[in-house]
PDB file of C-alpha atoms in Angstrom:
ATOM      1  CA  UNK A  57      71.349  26.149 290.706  1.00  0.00           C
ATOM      2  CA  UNK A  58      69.284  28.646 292.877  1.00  0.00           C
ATOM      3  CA  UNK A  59      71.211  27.572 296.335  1.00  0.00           C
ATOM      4  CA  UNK A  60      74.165  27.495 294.698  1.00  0.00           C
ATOM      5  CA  UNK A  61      73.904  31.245 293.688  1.00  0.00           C
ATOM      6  CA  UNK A  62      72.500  32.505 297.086  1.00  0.00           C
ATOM      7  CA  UNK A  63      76.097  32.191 299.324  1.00  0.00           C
ATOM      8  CA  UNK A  64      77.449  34.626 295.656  1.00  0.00           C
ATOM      9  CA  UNK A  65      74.952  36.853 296.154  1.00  0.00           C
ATOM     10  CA  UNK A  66      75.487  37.223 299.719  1.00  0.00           C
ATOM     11  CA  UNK A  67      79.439  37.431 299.055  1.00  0.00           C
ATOM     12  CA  UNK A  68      78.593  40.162 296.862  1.00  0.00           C
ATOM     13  CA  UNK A  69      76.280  41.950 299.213  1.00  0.00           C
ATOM     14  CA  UNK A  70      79.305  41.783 302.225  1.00  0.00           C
ATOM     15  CA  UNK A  71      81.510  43.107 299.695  1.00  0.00           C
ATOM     16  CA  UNK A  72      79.775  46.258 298.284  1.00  0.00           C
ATOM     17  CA  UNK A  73      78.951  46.927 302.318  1.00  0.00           C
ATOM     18  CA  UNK A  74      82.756  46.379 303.431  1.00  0.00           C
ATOM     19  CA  UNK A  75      83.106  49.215 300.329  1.00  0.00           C
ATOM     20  CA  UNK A  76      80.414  51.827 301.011  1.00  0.00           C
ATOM     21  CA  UNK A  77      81.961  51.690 304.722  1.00  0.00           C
ATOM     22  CA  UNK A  78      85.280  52.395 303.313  1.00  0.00           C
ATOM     23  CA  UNK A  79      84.280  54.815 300.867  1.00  0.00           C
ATOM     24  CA  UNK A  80      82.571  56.769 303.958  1.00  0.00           C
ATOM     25  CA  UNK A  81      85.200  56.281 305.834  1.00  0.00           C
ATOM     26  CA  UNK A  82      87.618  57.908 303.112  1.00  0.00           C
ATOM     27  CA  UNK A  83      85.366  60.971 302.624  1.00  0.00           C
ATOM     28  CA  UNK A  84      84.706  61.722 306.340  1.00  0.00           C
ATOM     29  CA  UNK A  85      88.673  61.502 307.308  1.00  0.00           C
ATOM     30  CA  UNK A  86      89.571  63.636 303.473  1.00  0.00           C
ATOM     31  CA  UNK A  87      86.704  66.463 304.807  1.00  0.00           C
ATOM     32  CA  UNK A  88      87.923  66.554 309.023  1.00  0.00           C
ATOM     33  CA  UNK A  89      92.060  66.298 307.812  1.00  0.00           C
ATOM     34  CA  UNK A  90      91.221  69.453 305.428  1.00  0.00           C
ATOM     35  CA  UNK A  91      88.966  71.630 307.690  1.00  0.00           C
ATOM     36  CA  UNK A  92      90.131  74.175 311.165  1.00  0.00           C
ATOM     37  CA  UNK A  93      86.703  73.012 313.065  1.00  0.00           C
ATOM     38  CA  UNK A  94      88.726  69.993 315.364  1.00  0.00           C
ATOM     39  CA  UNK A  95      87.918  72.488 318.578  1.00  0.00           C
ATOM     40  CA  UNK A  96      85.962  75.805 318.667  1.00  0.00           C
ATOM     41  CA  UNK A  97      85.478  78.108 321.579  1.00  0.00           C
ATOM     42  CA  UNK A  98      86.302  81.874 322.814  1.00  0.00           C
ATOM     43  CA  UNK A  99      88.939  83.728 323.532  1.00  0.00           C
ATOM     44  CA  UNK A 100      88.712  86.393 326.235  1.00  0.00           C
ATOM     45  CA  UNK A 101      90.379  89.974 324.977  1.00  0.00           C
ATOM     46  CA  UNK A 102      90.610  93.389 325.867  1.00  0.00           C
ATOM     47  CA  UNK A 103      88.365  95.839 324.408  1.00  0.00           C
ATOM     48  CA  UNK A 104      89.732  97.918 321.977  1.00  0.00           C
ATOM     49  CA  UNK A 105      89.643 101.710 321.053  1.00  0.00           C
ATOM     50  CA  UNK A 106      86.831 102.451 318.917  1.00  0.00           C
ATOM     51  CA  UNK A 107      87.907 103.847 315.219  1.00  0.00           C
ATOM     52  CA  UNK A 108      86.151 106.337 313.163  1.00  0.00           C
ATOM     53  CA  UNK A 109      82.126 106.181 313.892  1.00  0.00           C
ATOM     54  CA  UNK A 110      82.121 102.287 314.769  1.00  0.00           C
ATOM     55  CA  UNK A 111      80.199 101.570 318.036  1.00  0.00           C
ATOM     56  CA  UNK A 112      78.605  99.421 320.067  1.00  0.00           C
ATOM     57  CA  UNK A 113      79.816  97.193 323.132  1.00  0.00           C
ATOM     58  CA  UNK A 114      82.575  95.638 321.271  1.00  0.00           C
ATOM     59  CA  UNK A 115      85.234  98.245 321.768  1.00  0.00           C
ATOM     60  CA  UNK A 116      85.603 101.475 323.916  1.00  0.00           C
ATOM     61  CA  UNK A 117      84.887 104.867 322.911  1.00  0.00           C
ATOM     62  CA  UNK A 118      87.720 107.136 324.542  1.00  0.00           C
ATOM     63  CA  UNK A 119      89.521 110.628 324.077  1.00  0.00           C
ATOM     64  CA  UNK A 120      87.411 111.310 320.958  1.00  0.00           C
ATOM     65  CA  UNK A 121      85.521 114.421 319.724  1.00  0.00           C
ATOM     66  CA  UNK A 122      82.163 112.900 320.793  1.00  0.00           C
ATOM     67  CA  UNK A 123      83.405 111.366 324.031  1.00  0.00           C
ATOM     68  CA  UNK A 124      83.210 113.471 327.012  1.00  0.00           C
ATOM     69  CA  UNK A 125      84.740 113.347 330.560  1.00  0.00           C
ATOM     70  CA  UNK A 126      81.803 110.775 331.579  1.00  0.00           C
ATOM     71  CA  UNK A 127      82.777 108.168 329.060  1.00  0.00           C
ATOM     72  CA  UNK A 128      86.514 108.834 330.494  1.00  0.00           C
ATOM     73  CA  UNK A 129      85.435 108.659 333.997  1.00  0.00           C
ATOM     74  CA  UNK A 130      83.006 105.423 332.869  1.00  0.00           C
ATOM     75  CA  UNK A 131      86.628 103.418 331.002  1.00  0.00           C
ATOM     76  CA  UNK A 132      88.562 104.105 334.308  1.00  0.00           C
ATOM     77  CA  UNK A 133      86.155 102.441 336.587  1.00  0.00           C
ATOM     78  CA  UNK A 134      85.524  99.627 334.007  1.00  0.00           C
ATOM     79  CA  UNK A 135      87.085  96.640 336.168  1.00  0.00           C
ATOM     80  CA  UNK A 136      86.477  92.876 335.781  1.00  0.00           C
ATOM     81  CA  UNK A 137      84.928  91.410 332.505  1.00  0.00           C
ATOM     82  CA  UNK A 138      83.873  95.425 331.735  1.00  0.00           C
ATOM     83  CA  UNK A 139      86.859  95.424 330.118  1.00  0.00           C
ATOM     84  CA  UNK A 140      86.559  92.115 327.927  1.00  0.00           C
ATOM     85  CA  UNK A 141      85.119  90.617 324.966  1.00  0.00           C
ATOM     86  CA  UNK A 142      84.896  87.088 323.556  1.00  0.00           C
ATOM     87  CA  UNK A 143      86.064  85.942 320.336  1.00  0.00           C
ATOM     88  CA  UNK A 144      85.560  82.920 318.646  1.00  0.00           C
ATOM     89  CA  UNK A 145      87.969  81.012 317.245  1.00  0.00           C
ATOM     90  CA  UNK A 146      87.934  77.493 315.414  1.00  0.00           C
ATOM     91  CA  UNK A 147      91.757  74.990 315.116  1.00  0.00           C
ATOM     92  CA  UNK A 148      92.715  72.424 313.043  1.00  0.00           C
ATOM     93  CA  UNK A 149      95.413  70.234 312.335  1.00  0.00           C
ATOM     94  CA  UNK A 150      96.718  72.904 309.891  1.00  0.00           C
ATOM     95  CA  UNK A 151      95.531  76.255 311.195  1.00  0.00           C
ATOM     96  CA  UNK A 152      93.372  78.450 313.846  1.00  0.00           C
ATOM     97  CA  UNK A 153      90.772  81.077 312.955  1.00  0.00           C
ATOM     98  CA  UNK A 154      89.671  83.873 315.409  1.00  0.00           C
ATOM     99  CA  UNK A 155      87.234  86.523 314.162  1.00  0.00           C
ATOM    100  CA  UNK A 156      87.639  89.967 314.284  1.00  0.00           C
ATOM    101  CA  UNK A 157      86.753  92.596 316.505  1.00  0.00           C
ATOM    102  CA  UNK A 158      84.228  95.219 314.779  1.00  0.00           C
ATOM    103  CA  UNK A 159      85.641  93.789 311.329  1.00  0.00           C
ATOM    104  CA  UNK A 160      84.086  91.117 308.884  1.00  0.00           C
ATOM    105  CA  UNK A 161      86.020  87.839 308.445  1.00  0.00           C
ATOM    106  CA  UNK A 162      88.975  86.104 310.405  1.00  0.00           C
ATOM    107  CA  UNK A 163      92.315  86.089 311.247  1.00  0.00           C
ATOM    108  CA  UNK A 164      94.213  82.928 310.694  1.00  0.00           C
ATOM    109  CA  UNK A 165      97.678  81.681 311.897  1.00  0.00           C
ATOM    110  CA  UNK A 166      99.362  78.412 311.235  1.00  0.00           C
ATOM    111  CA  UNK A 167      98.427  75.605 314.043  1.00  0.00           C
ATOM    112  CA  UNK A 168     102.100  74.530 313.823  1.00  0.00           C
ATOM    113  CA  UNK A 169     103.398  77.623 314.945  1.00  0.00           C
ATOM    114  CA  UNK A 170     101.322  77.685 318.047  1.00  0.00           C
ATOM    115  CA  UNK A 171     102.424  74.422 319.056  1.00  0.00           C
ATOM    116  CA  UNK A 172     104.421  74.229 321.738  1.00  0.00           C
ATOM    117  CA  UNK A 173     108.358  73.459 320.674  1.00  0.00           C
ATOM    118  CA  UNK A 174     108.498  69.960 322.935  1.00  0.00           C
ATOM    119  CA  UNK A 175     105.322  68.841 321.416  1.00  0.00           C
ATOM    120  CA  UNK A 176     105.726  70.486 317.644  1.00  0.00           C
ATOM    121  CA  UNK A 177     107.797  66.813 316.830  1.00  0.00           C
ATOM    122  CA  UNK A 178     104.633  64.800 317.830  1.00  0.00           C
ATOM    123  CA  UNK A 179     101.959  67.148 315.604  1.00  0.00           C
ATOM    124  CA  UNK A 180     104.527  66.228 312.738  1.00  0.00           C
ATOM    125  CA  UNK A 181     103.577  62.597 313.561  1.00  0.00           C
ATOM    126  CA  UNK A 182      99.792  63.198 313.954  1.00  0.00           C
ATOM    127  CA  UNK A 183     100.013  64.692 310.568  1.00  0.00           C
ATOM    128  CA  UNK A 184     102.287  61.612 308.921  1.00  0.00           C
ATOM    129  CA  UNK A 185      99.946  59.194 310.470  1.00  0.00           C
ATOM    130  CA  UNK A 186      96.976  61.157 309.991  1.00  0.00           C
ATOM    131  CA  UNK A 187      97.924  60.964 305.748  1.00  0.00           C
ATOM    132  CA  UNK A 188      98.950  57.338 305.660  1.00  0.00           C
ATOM    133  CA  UNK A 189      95.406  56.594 307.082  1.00  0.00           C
ATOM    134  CA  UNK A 190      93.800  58.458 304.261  1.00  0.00           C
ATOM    135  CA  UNK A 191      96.191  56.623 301.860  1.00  0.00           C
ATOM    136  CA  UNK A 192      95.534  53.540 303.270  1.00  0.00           C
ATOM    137  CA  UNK A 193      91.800  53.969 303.259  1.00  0.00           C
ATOM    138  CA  UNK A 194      92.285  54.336 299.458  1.00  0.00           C
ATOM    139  CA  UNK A 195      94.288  51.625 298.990  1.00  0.00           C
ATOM    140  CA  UNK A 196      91.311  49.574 301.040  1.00  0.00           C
ATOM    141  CA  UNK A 197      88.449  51.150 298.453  1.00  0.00           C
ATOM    142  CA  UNK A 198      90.546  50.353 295.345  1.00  0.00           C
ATOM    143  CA  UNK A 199      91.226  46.566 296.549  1.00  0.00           C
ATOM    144  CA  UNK A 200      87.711  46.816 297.146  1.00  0.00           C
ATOM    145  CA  UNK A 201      86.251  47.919 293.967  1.00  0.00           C
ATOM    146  CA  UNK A 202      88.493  45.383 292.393  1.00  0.00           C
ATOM    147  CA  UNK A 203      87.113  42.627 294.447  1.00  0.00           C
ATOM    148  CA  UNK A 204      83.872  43.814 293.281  1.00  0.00           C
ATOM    149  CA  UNK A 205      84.242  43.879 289.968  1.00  0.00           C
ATOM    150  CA  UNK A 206      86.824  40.947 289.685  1.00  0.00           C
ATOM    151  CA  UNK A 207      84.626  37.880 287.870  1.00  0.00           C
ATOM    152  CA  UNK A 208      87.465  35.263 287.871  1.00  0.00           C
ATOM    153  CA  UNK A 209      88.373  32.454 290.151  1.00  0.00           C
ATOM    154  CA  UNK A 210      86.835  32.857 293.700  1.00  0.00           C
ATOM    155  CA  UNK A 211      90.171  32.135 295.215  1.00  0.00           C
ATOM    156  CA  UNK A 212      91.690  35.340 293.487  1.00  0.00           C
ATOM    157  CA  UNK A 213      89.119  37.275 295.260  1.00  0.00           C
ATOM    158  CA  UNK A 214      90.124  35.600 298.350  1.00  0.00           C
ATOM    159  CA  UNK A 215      93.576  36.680 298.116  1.00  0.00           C
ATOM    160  CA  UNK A 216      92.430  40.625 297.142  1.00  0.00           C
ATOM    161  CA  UNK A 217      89.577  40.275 300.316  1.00  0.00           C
ATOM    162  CA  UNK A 218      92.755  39.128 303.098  1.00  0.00           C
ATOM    163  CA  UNK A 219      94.683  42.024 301.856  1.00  0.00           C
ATOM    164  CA  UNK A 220      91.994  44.432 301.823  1.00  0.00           C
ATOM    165  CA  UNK A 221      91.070  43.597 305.090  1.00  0.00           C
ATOM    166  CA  UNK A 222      94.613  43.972 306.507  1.00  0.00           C
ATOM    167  CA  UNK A 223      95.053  47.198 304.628  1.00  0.00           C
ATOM    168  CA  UNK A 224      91.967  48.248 306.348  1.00  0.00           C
ATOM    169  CA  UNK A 225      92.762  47.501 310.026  1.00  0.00           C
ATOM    170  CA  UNK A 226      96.087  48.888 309.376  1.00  0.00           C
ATOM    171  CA  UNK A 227      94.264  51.887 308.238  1.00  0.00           C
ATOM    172  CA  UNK A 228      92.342  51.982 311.140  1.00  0.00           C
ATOM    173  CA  UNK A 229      94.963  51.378 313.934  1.00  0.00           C
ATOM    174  CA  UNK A 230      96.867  54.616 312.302  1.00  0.00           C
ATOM    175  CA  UNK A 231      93.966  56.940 312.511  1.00  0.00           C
ATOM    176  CA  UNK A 232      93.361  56.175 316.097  1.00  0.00           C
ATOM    177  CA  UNK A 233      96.601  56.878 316.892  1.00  0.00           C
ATOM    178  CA  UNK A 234      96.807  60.150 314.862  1.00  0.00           C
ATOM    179  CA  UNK A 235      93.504  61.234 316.519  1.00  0.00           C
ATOM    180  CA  UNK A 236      95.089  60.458 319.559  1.00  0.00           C
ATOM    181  CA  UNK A 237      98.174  62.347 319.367  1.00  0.00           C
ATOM    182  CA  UNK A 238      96.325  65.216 317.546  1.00  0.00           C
ATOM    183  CA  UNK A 239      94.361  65.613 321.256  1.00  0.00           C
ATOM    184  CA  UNK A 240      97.338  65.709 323.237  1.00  0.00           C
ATOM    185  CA  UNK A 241      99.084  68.101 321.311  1.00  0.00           C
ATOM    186  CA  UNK A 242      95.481  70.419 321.140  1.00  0.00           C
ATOM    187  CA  UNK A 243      95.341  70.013 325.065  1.00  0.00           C
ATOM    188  CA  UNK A 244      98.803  71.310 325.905  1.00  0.00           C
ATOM    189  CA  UNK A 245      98.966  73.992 322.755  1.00  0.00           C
ATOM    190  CA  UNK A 246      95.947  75.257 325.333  1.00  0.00           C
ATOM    191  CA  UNK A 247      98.265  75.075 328.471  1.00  0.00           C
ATOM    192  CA  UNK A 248     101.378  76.309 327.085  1.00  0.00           C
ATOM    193  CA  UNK A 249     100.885  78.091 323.852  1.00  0.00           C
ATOM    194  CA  UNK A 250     100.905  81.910 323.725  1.00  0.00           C
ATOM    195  CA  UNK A 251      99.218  84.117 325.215  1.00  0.00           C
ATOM    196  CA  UNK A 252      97.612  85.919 322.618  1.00  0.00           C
ATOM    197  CA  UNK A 253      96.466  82.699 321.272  1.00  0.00           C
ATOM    198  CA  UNK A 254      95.342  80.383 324.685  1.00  0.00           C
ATOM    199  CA  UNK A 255      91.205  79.766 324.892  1.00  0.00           C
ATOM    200  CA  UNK A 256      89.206  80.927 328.100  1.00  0.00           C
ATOM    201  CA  UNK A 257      86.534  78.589 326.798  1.00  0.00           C
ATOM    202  CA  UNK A 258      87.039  75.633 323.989  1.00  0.00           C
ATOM    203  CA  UNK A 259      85.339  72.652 323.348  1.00  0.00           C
ATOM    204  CA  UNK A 260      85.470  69.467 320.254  1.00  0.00           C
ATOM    205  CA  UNK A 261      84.373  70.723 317.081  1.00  0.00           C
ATOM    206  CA  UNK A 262      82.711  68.884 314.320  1.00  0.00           C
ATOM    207  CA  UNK A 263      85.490  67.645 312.180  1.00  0.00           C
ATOM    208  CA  UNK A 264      86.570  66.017 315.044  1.00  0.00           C
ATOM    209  CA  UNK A 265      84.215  64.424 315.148  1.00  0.00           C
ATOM    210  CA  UNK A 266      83.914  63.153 311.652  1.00  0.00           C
ATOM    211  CA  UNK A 267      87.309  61.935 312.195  1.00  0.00           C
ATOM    212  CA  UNK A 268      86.208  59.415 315.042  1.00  0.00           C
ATOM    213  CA  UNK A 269      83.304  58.821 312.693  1.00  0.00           C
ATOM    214  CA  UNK A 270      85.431  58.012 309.808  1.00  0.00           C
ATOM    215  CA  UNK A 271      87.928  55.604 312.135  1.00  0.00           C
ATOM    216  CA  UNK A 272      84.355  53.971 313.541  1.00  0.00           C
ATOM    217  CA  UNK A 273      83.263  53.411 309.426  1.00  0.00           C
ATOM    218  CA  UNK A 274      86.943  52.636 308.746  1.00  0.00           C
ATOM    219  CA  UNK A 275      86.683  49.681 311.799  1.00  0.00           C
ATOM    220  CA  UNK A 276      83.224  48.601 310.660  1.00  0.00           C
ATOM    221  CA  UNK A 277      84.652  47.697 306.800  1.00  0.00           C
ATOM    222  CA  UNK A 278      87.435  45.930 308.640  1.00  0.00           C
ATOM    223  CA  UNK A 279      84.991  43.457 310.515  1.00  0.00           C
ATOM    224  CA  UNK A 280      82.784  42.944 307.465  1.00  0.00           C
ATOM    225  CA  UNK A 281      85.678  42.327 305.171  1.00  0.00           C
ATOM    226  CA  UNK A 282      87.247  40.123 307.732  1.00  0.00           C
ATOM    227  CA  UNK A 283      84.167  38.418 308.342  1.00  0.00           C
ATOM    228  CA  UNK A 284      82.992  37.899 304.506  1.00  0.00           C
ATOM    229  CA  UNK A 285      86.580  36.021 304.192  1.00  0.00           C
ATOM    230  CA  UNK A 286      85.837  33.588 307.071  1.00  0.00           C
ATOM    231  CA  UNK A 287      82.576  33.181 305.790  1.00  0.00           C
ATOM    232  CA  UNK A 288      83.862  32.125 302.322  1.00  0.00           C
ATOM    233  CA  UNK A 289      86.341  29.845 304.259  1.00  0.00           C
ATOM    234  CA  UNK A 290      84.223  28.009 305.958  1.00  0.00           C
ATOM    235  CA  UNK A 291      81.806  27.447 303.094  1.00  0.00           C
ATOM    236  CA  UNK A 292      84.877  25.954 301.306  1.00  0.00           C
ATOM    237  CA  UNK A 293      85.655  23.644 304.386  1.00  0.00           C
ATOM    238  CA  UNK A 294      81.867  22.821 304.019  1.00  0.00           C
ATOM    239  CA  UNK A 295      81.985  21.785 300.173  1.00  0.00           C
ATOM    240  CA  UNK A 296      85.194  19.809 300.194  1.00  0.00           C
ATOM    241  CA  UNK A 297      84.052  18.226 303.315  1.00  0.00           C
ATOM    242  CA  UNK A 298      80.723  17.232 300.962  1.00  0.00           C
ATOM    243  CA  UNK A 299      82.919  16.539 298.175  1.00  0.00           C
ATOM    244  CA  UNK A 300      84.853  13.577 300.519  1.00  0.00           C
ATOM    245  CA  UNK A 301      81.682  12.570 301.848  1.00  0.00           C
ATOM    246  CA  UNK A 302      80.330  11.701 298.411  1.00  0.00           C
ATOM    247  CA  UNK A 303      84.054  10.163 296.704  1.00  0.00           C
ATOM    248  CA  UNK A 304      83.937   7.805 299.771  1.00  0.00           C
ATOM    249  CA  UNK A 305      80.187   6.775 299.242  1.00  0.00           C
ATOM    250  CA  UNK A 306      80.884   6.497 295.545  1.00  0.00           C
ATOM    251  CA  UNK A 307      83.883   4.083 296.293  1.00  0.00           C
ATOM    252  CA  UNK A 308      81.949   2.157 298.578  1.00  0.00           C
ATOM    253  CA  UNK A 309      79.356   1.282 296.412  1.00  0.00           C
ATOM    254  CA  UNK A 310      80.327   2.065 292.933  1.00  0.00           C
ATOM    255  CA  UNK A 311      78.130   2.240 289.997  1.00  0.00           C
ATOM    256  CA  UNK A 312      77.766  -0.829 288.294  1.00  0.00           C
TER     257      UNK A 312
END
């Protein structure tokens, strides 16, 4: 009885693995789909006039009651990055953030209408592809949890383990390709967006990379599903193979 119970237990083990990786894999692409942090960076503007008694190097102070013809003479020969200052900003799929200049908070405007007009058609995609992925991943943790629980027949699990793991890949192949297309449209947005909108400096933010993270989990629970289903193959090969081996035995020399 106890070997017979170890290749279960290990069936059971693969399975609740091939889950946790998919459940990861669901909350990591859920959180990056739903945040603006894909890319962060600066934008380089022009100072502005200060207002009321706000100061500092963040704006200019010019033609007001405390400025005097120094500070006047000082704006005029301001050349170069003088006259600049850097604001951050932070995109997603669904909108960019930029913070304010000598104000608390941000200023957000939809990510869509920055696009580009050639390449708006392929964000639409990202975005389709990018939510069949997440459906698809929950598709994959349901079949999975069912597996899980499921005490029947081992060939019923069988069946709910080969479409779990196709599910999965599926899953997987989308997100890459949503990832993918989400970069190119970033990348010329950058080139050809507007002008009061284009980064001097921008770089990958977090969520994206919890979205590679969550296609890397998503790929792992693929392998260990598809792997836990060969495995279970093979030890059926194994048994009926034993199961010959012993009928022709029993035929040769039957029991008198």
């Amino acid at each position: 009885k106890m070997p017979a119970s170890i290749p279960e237990a290990d069936r059971r083990h693969r399975a609740s693995a091939a889950f946790s990786l998919s459940f990861l894999s669901l909350v990591f692409s859920i959180t990056a789909f739903s945040s603006s942090y894909w890319c962060e960076g600066t934008r380089k503007v022009a100072k502005p006039f200060c207002k009321g008694d706000s100061k500092g190097d963040l704006c200019i102070r010019f033609n007001s009651p405390e400025g005097n013809s120094s500070q006047a003479v000082q704006y005029i020969w301001e050349t170069g990055d003088d006259k600049f200052v850097e604001k951050r900003f932070h995109a997603g799929i669904w909108y960019s953030c930029e913070e304010m200049i000598n104000d608390e908070g941000e200023k957000c405007r939809s990510f869509i209408s920055l696009t580009p007009a050639s390449d708006r058609g392929v964000l639409w995609l990202s975005i389709v592809a990018e939510l069949l992925y997440v459906v698809l991943l929950l598709t994959g943790n349901i079949l999975m949890s069912v597996e899980i629980c499921y005490y029947s027949s081992v060939i019923d699990g069988l069946k709910i383990n080969a479409f779990s793991a196709v599910v999965t890949v599926l899953a997987g192949l989308l997100g890459m390709v949503a990832h993918m297309m989400y970069t190119t449209v970033f990348q010329m947005t950058v080139n050809l967006g507007p002008e009061d909108w284009r980064p001097h400096t921008w770089d990958y933010g977090w969520s994206y990379g919890l979205a590679w993270t969550s296609f890397a989990c998503c790929m792992a629970a693929a392998v260990t599903t598809i792997n836990k289903y060969t495995k279970t193959i093979l030890e059926f090969k194994h048994k009926r193979k034993k199961l010959e081996r012993s009928f022709r035995i029993q035929y040769k020399f039957p029991e008198h």
